[in-house]
C-alpha cells in the first residue's frame, strides 16, 4: 500500500498525535505480517513506563482520509481507539525465556496451509486436512485483551523442546485456557428467544421453526475458536446429542458452523456459500478456508469434501 500519499498521511499523523500524549511517548508505524500472508501498517503508542501497546491498523483510517475525513478527526478516532484498548499492566518479557513459565500458556490454532505457505517454514506446525495447526502463547495477565505471541522455530531452540512436545502442551492447555462453547445461530442472532446453549452439559436440539438448524462452535473468548474441532470428543459429543453426522463450515479462524447432515440435500451448495461469505463478509486475515468438511459419528473422523 505505501505510496507518496500514504507516506505523507503517515508523517502528518505521527506529528499530530504527539500533542495528544505525554512527552517522551514513542509513536511509530510499522509493517506487520498477518494470517494469510497479509501485510498491514500498524501504529503503536508506547507511553512512558509502558512496554506493550495495542496495534492500531491504519488502512481503514487512510481510506477515510482519502474520502475527505479531516486529519484532526482521524487523530481523535485513533486516540479514542487507543484509550479503549490500552494496556494498564506492564508485561514481564522475561517469562518468555523460561519454559516452565511459558508451558501453561501454550495453545494451538488453525490456519489455512496454502495461504500461509510463506511463513510455515519459520514456525512449528502440523498439517491437518488443508489446514495447519500452529502454536502461540497467551501472555499472562492479559487474558482479557487476548494478547498472544506466535511461536517460531527459534523459540523451540530457546526452550530446548521439539514440536511434538509443543503439540502435547497445547493439547493439554487449549481446552482449559479457551473452553469450547456451542450455541444455535438463531440464539446468537436473536438472543430474546428461548436459548439452547450447549457446552457439554446440555443436549442441543434444533428449534422447531428453523428450516436448517445451524450451530456455532467456538470458545468462550471467541479467540481462534475454529480449533475447537480438535478438542477431544467435542464433535462426537455434539453429533451424538443431535443424533446426526455434521457438515462443518469454516466461518473464520475464530468460529465454525455446524449443520446436521440430514438437513442438507446438496453439500456442494454449502461450498458456494462459504466462498461467497469469505469474499464479502470475512476480513482477509480471518479467512480459514473455502472448503467444507464432514464429521462422521460412526468413524469419529473429519474429512474434507471435494467436488
mmCIF file of C-alpha atoms in Angstrom:
data_model
loop_
_atom_site.group_PDB
_atom_site.id
_atom_site.type_symbol
_atom_site.label_atom_id
_atom_site.label_comp_id
_atom_site.label_asym_id
_atom_site.label_seq_id
_atom_site.Cartn_x
_atom_site.Cartn_y
_atom_site.Cartn_z
ATOM 1 C CA UNK A 1 0.000 0.000 0.000
ATOM 2 C CA UNK A 2 2.773 2.549 0.606
ATOM 3 C CA UNK A 3 2.808 5.480 -1.801
ATOM 4 C CA UNK A 4 3.548 9.194 -1.602
ATOM 5 C CA UNK A 5 0.029 9.942 -0.422
ATOM 6 C CA UNK A 6 0.161 7.343 2.356
ATOM 7 C CA UNK A 7 3.661 8.378 3.406
ATOM 8 C CA UNK A 8 2.507 11.988 3.708
ATOM 9 C CA UNK A 9 -0.580 10.890 5.659
ATOM 10 C CA UNK A 10 1.573 8.770 7.989
ATOM 11 C CA UNK A 11 4.120 11.504 8.704
ATOM 12 C CA UNK A 12 1.461 14.118 9.382
ATOM 13 C CA UNK A 13 -0.457 11.692 11.571
ATOM 14 C CA UNK A 14 2.609 10.912 13.681
ATOM 15 C CA UNK A 15 3.347 14.613 14.150
ATOM 16 C CA UNK A 16 -0.236 15.494 15.096
ATOM 17 C CA UNK A 17 -0.652 12.598 17.530
ATOM 18 C CA UNK A 18 2.367 13.624 19.609
ATOM 19 C CA UNK A 19 0.390 16.513 21.053
ATOM 20 C CA UNK A 20 -2.222 14.128 22.478
ATOM 21 C CA UNK A 21 0.209 12.164 24.652
ATOM 22 C CA UNK A 22 2.775 12.862 27.392
ATOM 23 C CA UNK A 23 6.301 13.878 26.492
ATOM 24 C CA UNK A 24 8.624 11.006 25.547
ATOM 25 C CA UNK A 25 5.730 8.896 24.242
ATOM 26 C CA UNK A 26 7.020 6.712 21.407
ATOM 27 C CA UNK A 27 4.632 6.662 18.443
ATOM 28 C CA UNK A 28 5.635 4.671 15.381
ATOM 29 C CA UNK A 29 4.239 2.923 12.307
ATOM 30 C CA UNK A 30 5.485 -0.458 11.084
ATOM 31 C CA UNK A 31 4.506 -3.216 8.680
ATOM 32 C CA UNK A 32 3.076 -6.306 10.371
ATOM 33 C CA UNK A 33 2.582 -9.759 8.861
ATOM 34 C CA UNK A 34 -0.810 -11.311 9.428
ATOM 35 C CA UNK A 35 -2.582 -14.554 8.763
ATOM 36 C CA UNK A 36 -2.971 -15.481 5.085
ATOM 37 C CA UNK A 37 0.195 -13.599 4.101
ATOM 38 C CA UNK A 38 -1.494 -10.243 4.630
ATOM 39 C CA UNK A 39 0.731 -7.276 5.498
ATOM 40 C CA UNK A 40 -0.815 -4.307 7.314
ATOM 41 C CA UNK A 41 0.558 -0.999 8.551
ATOM 42 C CA UNK A 42 0.067 -0.608 12.275
ATOM 43 C CA UNK A 43 0.578 2.297 14.653
ATOM 44 C CA UNK A 44 1.856 1.655 18.174
ATOM 45 C CA UNK A 45 1.856 4.079 21.085
ATOM 46 C CA UNK A 46 4.230 3.488 23.990
ATOM 47 C CA UNK A 47 3.649 5.926 26.822
ATOM 48 C CA UNK A 48 6.435 6.415 29.399
ATOM 49 C CA UNK A 49 6.658 3.379 31.684
ATOM 50 C CA UNK A 50 4.820 1.094 29.256
ATOM 51 C CA UNK A 51 6.335 -1.693 27.155
ATOM 52 C CA UNK A 52 3.222 -3.005 25.397
ATOM 53 C CA UNK A 53 0.737 -1.301 23.108
ATOM 54 C CA UNK A 54 -2.321 -2.255 21.097
ATOM 55 C CA UNK A 55 -1.594 -2.106 17.372
ATOM 56 C CA UNK A 56 -3.897 0.278 15.515
ATOM 57 C CA UNK A 57 -4.037 -0.575 11.822
ATOM 58 C CA UNK A 58 -4.109 2.398 9.509
ATOM 59 C CA UNK A 59 -5.653 1.093 6.281
ATOM 60 C CA UNK A 60 -9.222 1.972 7.297
ATOM 61 C CA UNK A 61 -8.194 5.401 8.582
ATOM 62 C CA UNK A 62 -6.306 6.116 5.365
ATOM 63 C CA UNK A 63 -9.412 5.225 3.368
ATOM 64 C CA UNK A 64 -11.388 7.712 5.453
ATOM 65 C CA UNK A 65 -8.741 10.334 4.763
ATOM 66 C CA UNK A 66 -8.948 9.657 1.030
ATOM 67 C CA UNK A 67 -12.709 10.168 1.222
ATOM 68 C CA UNK A 68 -12.400 13.586 2.816
ATOM 69 C CA UNK A 69 -12.324 12.958 6.570
ATOM 70 C CA UNK A 70 -10.038 15.540 8.171
ATOM 71 C CA UNK A 71 -6.781 14.588 9.858
ATOM 72 C CA UNK A 72 -7.849 16.086 13.231
ATOM 73 C CA UNK A 73 -10.951 13.864 13.156
ATOM 74 C CA UNK A 74 -8.848 10.805 12.342
ATOM 75 C CA UNK A 75 -6.474 11.665 15.198
ATOM 76 C CA UNK A 76 -9.465 11.944 17.528
ATOM 77 C CA UNK A 77 -10.685 8.488 16.457
ATOM 78 C CA UNK A 78 -7.231 6.956 16.946
ATOM 79 C CA UNK A 79 -6.824 8.464 20.415
ATOM 80 C CA UNK A 80 -10.271 7.168 21.366
ATOM 81 C CA UNK A 81 -9.475 3.736 19.910
ATOM 82 C CA UNK A 82 -6.207 3.625 21.859
ATOM 83 C CA UNK A 83 -7.848 4.770 25.107
ATOM 84 C CA UNK A 84 -10.366 1.940 24.942
ATOM 85 C CA UNK A 85 -7.730 -0.709 24.248
ATOM 86 C CA UNK A 86 -4.599 0.487 26.021
ATOM 87 C CA UNK A 87 -2.926 -1.976 28.369
ATOM 88 C CA UNK A 88 -2.904 -0.978 32.017
ATOM 89 C CA UNK A 89 -0.225 -3.509 33.021
ATOM 90 C CA UNK A 90 3.420 -3.777 32.045
ATOM 91 C CA UNK A 91 4.441 -7.078 30.506
ATOM 92 C CA UNK A 92 7.305 -9.044 32.073
ATOM 93 C CA UNK A 93 9.102 -10.151 28.913
ATOM 94 C CA UNK A 94 11.468 -12.412 30.873
ATOM 95 C CA UNK A 95 8.706 -15.023 31.291
ATOM 96 C CA UNK A 96 9.048 -15.947 27.613
ATOM 97 C CA UNK A 97 12.602 -17.196 28.093
ATOM 98 C CA UNK A 98 11.583 -19.720 30.759
ATOM 99 C CA UNK A 99 9.856 -22.898 29.580
ATOM 100 C CA UNK A 100 8.286 -23.556 32.984
ATOM 101 C CA UNK A 101 6.545 -20.168 32.810
ATOM 102 C CA UNK A 102 5.589 -20.435 29.150
ATOM 103 C CA UNK A 103 4.364 -24.027 29.116
ATOM 104 C CA UNK A 104 0.978 -23.449 30.838
ATOM 105 C CA UNK A 105 0.173 -20.655 28.341
ATOM 106 C CA UNK A 106 0.885 -22.528 25.092
ATOM 107 C CA UNK A 107 -2.147 -23.080 22.862
ATOM 108 C CA UNK A 108 -2.868 -24.022 19.256
ATOM 109 C CA UNK A 109 -4.964 -22.565 16.455
ATOM 110 C CA UNK A 110 -5.880 -23.444 12.875
ATOM 111 C CA UNK A 111 -4.848 -21.518 9.776
ATOM 112 C CA UNK A 112 -5.001 -22.335 6.071
ATOM 113 C CA UNK A 113 -1.962 -24.258 4.852
ATOM 114 C CA UNK A 114 -1.521 -22.897 1.328
ATOM 115 C CA UNK A 115 -2.469 -19.305 2.156
ATOM 116 C CA UNK A 116 0.320 -19.283 4.760
ATOM 117 C CA UNK A 117 2.939 -21.330 2.912
ATOM 118 C CA UNK A 118 5.432 -18.440 3.072
ATOM 119 C CA UNK A 119 5.537 -18.334 6.889
ATOM 120 C CA UNK A 120 5.081 -22.015 7.733
ATOM 121 C CA UNK A 121 8.782 -22.910 7.255
ATOM 122 C CA UNK A 122 9.586 -20.491 10.101
ATOM 123 C CA UNK A 123 7.009 -21.754 12.582
ATOM 124 C CA UNK A 124 6.380 -25.207 14.086
ATOM 125 C CA UNK A 125 3.246 -26.681 12.562
ATOM 126 C CA UNK A 126 1.335 -29.861 11.760
ATOM 127 C CA UNK A 127 -0.733 -30.398 8.611
ATOM 128 C CA UNK A 128 -4.432 -31.089 9.195
ATOM 129 C CA UNK A 129 -6.627 -31.601 6.114
ATOM 130 C CA UNK A 130 -5.981 -28.429 4.054
ATOM 131 C CA UNK A 131 -5.155 -26.549 7.257
ATOM 132 C CA UNK A 132 -2.171 -26.186 9.573
ATOM 133 C CA UNK A 133 -2.068 -26.438 13.359
ATOM 134 C CA UNK A 134 0.205 -23.671 14.653
ATOM 135 C CA UNK A 135 1.041 -22.503 18.157
ATOM 136 C CA UNK A 136 1.012 -19.345 20.225
ATOM 137 C CA UNK A 137 1.490 -18.242 23.810
ATOM 138 C CA UNK A 138 -1.174 -16.320 25.710
ATOM 139 C CA UNK A 139 0.519 -13.532 27.640
ATOM 140 C CA UNK A 140 -0.100 -13.950 31.405
ATOM 141 C CA UNK A 141 -2.056 -11.092 32.943
ATOM 142 C CA UNK A 142 -3.531 -10.005 29.619
ATOM 143 C CA UNK A 143 -6.243 -12.615 29.148
ATOM 144 C CA UNK A 144 -8.982 -10.014 28.727
ATOM 145 C CA UNK A 145 -7.001 -8.291 25.963
ATOM 146 C CA UNK A 146 -6.280 -11.607 24.188
ATOM 147 C CA UNK A 147 -2.582 -10.687 23.967
ATOM 148 C CA UNK A 148 -0.606 -13.504 22.368
ATOM 149 C CA UNK A 149 2.780 -14.301 20.791
ATOM 150 C CA UNK A 150 3.113 -16.597 17.773
ATOM 151 C CA UNK A 151 5.645 -19.348 18.443
ATOM 152 C CA UNK A 152 8.529 -19.670 15.960
ATOM 153 C CA UNK A 153 11.152 -22.376 15.447
ATOM 154 C CA UNK A 154 13.669 -20.134 17.225
ATOM 155 C CA UNK A 155 11.556 -20.372 20.396
ATOM 156 C CA UNK A 156 11.788 -24.172 20.322
ATOM 157 C CA UNK A 157 15.557 -23.844 20.158
ATOM 158 C CA UNK A 158 15.482 -21.401 23.084
ATOM 159 C CA UNK A 159 13.385 -23.767 25.206
ATOM 160 C CA UNK A 160 15.140 -26.933 24.024
ATOM 161 C CA UNK A 161 11.975 -28.809 23.042
ATOM 162 C CA UNK A 162 10.573 -30.469 19.926
ATOM 163 C CA UNK A 163 7.404 -29.554 18.068
ATOM 164 C CA UNK A 164 5.896 -32.836 19.308
ATOM 165 C CA UNK A 165 6.320 -31.603 22.885
ATOM 166 C CA UNK A 166 4.774 -28.294 21.843
ATOM 167 C CA UNK A 167 1.728 -30.127 20.489
ATOM 168 C CA UNK A 168 1.380 -32.086 23.717
ATOM 169 C CA UNK A 169 1.451 -28.887 25.798
ATOM 170 C CA UNK A 170 -1.113 -27.240 23.529
ATOM 171 C CA UNK A 171 -3.419 -30.270 23.610
ATOM 172 C CA UNK A 172 -3.397 -30.107 27.395
ATOM 173 C CA UNK A 173 -3.756 -26.330 27.663
ATOM 174 C CA UNK A 174 -6.031 -25.106 24.892
ATOM 175 C CA UNK A 175 -9.315 -26.662 26.096
ATOM 176 C CA UNK A 176 -8.508 -25.436 29.617
ATOM 177 C CA UNK A 177 -7.492 -21.899 28.661
ATOM 178 C CA UNK A 178 -10.185 -21.495 25.991
ATOM 179 C CA UNK A 179 -13.164 -23.740 26.861
ATOM 180 C CA UNK A 180 -15.460 -24.575 23.972
ATOM 181 C CA UNK A 181 -18.996 -23.396 23.552
ATOM 182 C CA UNK A 182 -21.696 -24.333 21.039
ATOM 183 C CA UNK A 183 -24.971 -22.500 20.516
ATOM 184 C CA UNK A 184 -27.553 -22.313 17.754
ATOM 185 C CA UNK A 185 -27.061 -19.498 15.271
ATOM 186 C CA UNK A 186 -30.660 -18.475 15.864
ATOM 187 C CA UNK A 187 -29.956 -17.910 19.559
ATOM 188 C CA UNK A 188 -26.930 -15.782 18.748
ATOM 189 C CA UNK A 189 -28.802 -13.662 16.202
ATOM 190 C CA UNK A 190 -31.983 -13.399 18.282
ATOM 191 C CA UNK A 191 -30.956 -13.528 21.934
ATOM 192 C CA UNK A 192 -34.534 -12.892 23.117
ATOM 193 C CA UNK A 193 -35.528 -16.386 22.033
ATOM 194 C CA UNK A 194 -35.534 -19.345 24.369
ATOM 195 C CA UNK A 195 -31.871 -20.230 24.493
ATOM 196 C CA UNK A 196 -30.382 -23.609 23.821
ATOM 197 C CA UNK A 197 -26.791 -23.165 24.978
ATOM 198 C CA UNK A 198 -24.560 -26.188 24.804
ATOM 199 C CA UNK A 199 -21.095 -26.578 26.193
ATOM 200 C CA UNK A 200 -21.022 -30.232 27.077
ATOM 201 C CA UNK A 201 -23.656 -30.138 29.837
ATOM 202 C CA UNK A 202 -26.903 -29.831 27.895
ATOM 203 C CA UNK A 203 -28.315 -31.526 24.817
ATOM 204 C CA UNK A 204 -28.812 -29.164 21.914
ATOM 205 C CA UNK A 205 -31.956 -29.610 19.854
ATOM 206 C CA UNK A 206 -32.919 -27.773 16.672
ATOM 207 C CA UNK A 207 -35.569 -25.086 17.251
ATOM 208 C CA UNK A 208 -38.803 -26.237 15.669
ATOM 209 C CA UNK A 209 -39.051 -23.152 13.420
ATOM 210 C CA UNK A 210 -35.536 -23.477 11.995
ATOM 211 C CA UNK A 211 -35.673 -24.846 8.448
ATOM 212 C CA UNK A 212 -31.949 -25.617 8.554
ATOM 213 C CA UNK A 213 -30.523 -25.546 12.084
ATOM 214 C CA UNK A 214 -27.006 -24.197 12.350
ATOM 215 C CA UNK A 215 -24.738 -24.247 15.369
ATOM 216 C CA UNK A 216 -21.759 -22.010 16.093
ATOM 217 C CA UNK A 217 -18.794 -23.781 17.653
ATOM 218 C CA UNK A 218 -16.125 -21.543 19.152
ATOM 219 C CA UNK A 219 -14.560 -20.892 22.556
ATOM 220 C CA UNK A 220 -15.890 -18.602 25.242
ATOM 221 C CA UNK A 221 -13.396 -15.885 24.294
ATOM 222 C CA UNK A 222 -14.190 -16.219 20.557
ATOM 223 C CA UNK A 223 -10.415 -16.282 20.013
ATOM 224 C CA UNK A 224 -9.140 -18.675 17.308
ATOM 225 C CA UNK A 225 -12.176 -20.804 18.129
ATOM 226 C CA UNK A 226 -12.136 -22.820 14.896
ATOM 227 C CA UNK A 227 -9.594 -25.072 16.603
ATOM 228 C CA UNK A 228 -12.364 -26.401 18.873
ATOM 229 C CA UNK A 229 -12.901 -29.131 16.248
ATOM 230 C CA UNK A 230 -9.578 -30.524 17.508
ATOM 231 C CA UNK A 231 -10.689 -30.740 21.150
ATOM 232 C CA UNK A 232 -11.094 -34.347 22.319
ATOM 233 C CA UNK A 233 -14.639 -35.719 21.885
ATOM 234 C CA UNK A 234 -16.249 -32.340 21.141
ATOM 235 C CA UNK A 235 -17.602 -33.179 17.682
ATOM 236 C CA UNK A 236 -18.525 -36.655 18.850
ATOM 237 C CA UNK A 237 -20.500 -35.228 21.746
ATOM 238 C CA UNK A 238 -22.355 -32.661 19.648
ATOM 239 C CA UNK A 239 -23.058 -35.200 16.911
ATOM 240 C CA UNK A 240 -24.357 -37.705 19.434
ATOM 241 C CA UNK A 241 -26.684 -35.183 21.029
ATOM 242 C CA UNK A 242 -28.011 -34.087 17.649
ATOM 243 C CA UNK A 243 -28.277 -37.734 16.542
ATOM 244 C CA UNK A 244 -26.699 -36.850 13.223
ATOM 245 C CA UNK A 245 -23.441 -36.501 11.347
ATOM 246 C CA UNK A 246 -22.222 -32.950 10.807
ATOM 247 C CA UNK A 247 -21.245 -30.686 7.965
ATOM 248 C CA UNK A 248 -18.526 -28.285 9.104
ATOM 249 C CA UNK A 249 -18.352 -24.808 7.551
ATOM 250 C CA UNK A 250 -15.261 -22.700 8.358
ATOM 251 C CA UNK A 251 -16.869 -19.386 9.237
ATOM 252 C CA UNK A 252 -13.483 -17.862 10.164
ATOM 253 C CA UNK A 253 -10.372 -18.654 12.191
ATOM 254 C CA UNK A 254 -12.496 -17.783 15.237
ATOM 255 C CA UNK A 255 -15.552 -19.989 14.762
ATOM 256 C CA UNK A 256 -17.072 -22.939 12.933
ATOM 257 C CA UNK A 257 -20.635 -23.509 11.724
ATOM 258 C CA UNK A 258 -22.059 -26.997 12.248
ATOM 259 C CA UNK A 259 -25.099 -28.285 10.327
ATOM 260 C CA UNK A 260 -26.751 -31.677 10.946
ATOM 261 C CA UNK A 261 -26.195 -33.645 7.748
ATOM 262 C CA UNK A 262 -29.799 -34.841 7.332
ATOM 263 C CA UNK A 263 -30.847 -31.250 6.591
ATOM 264 C CA UNK A 264 -28.521 -30.955 3.575
ATOM 265 C CA UNK A 265 -29.537 -32.366 0.188
ATOM 266 C CA UNK A 266 -26.794 -30.701 -1.858
ATOM 267 C CA UNK A 267 -23.472 -30.358 0.005
ATOM 268 C CA UNK A 268 -21.931 -28.568 -2.979
ATOM 269 C CA UNK A 269 -24.213 -25.595 -2.279
ATOM 270 C CA UNK A 270 -22.512 -25.209 1.117
ATOM 271 C CA UNK A 271 -19.164 -24.772 -0.608
ATOM 272 C CA UNK A 272 -20.571 -21.917 -2.679
ATOM 273 C CA UNK A 273 -21.946 -20.272 0.471
ATOM 274 C CA UNK A 274 -18.569 -20.473 2.233
ATOM 275 C CA UNK A 275 -16.749 -18.967 -0.748
ATOM 276 C CA UNK A 276 -19.234 -16.118 -1.079
ATOM 277 C CA UNK A 277 -19.094 -15.296 2.637
ATOM 278 C CA UNK A 278 -15.288 -15.337 2.589
ATOM 279 C CA UNK A 279 -15.284 -12.928 -0.356
ATOM 280 C CA UNK A 280 -17.810 -10.483 1.046
ATOM 281 C CA UNK A 281 -18.081 -10.792 4.831
ATOM 282 C CA UNK A 282 -14.855 -12.097 6.388
ATOM 283 C CA UNK A 283 -11.724 -10.000 6.846
ATOM 284 C CA UNK A 284 -8.914 -11.331 4.680
ATOM 285 C CA UNK A 285 -6.682 -12.196 7.633
ATOM 286 C CA UNK A 286 -9.527 -14.079 9.371
ATOM 287 C CA UNK A 287 -10.433 -16.427 6.498
ATOM 288 C CA UNK A 288 -9.816 -20.058 7.423
ATOM 289 C CA UNK A 289 -10.697 -21.973 4.251
ATOM 290 C CA UNK A 290 -13.055 -22.165 1.276
ATOM 291 C CA UNK A 291 -13.511 -25.886 1.905
ATOM 292 C CA UNK A 292 -16.270 -27.678 3.755
ATOM 293 C CA UNK A 293 -15.759 -30.729 5.940
ATOM 294 C CA UNK A 294 -17.779 -33.712 7.113
ATOM 295 C CA UNK A 295 -17.782 -35.323 10.532
ATOM 296 C CA UNK A 296 -18.841 -38.963 10.656
ATOM 297 C CA UNK A 297 -20.064 -40.032 14.061
ATOM 298 C CA UNK A 298 -19.572 -43.737 13.324
ATOM 299 C CA UNK A 299 -15.960 -43.223 12.262
ATOM 300 C CA UNK A 300 -15.323 -40.324 14.676
ATOM 301 C CA UNK A 301 -13.367 -38.570 11.947
ATOM 302 C CA UNK A 302 -13.331 -35.326 9.956
ATOM 303 C CA UNK A 303 -12.808 -35.357 6.198
ATOM 304 C CA UNK A 304 -12.537 -32.593 3.621
ATOM 305 C CA UNK A 305 -15.163 -32.781 0.887
ATOM 306 C CA UNK A 306 -14.099 -32.379 -2.719
ATOM 307 C CA UNK A 307 -16.417 -31.807 -5.663
#
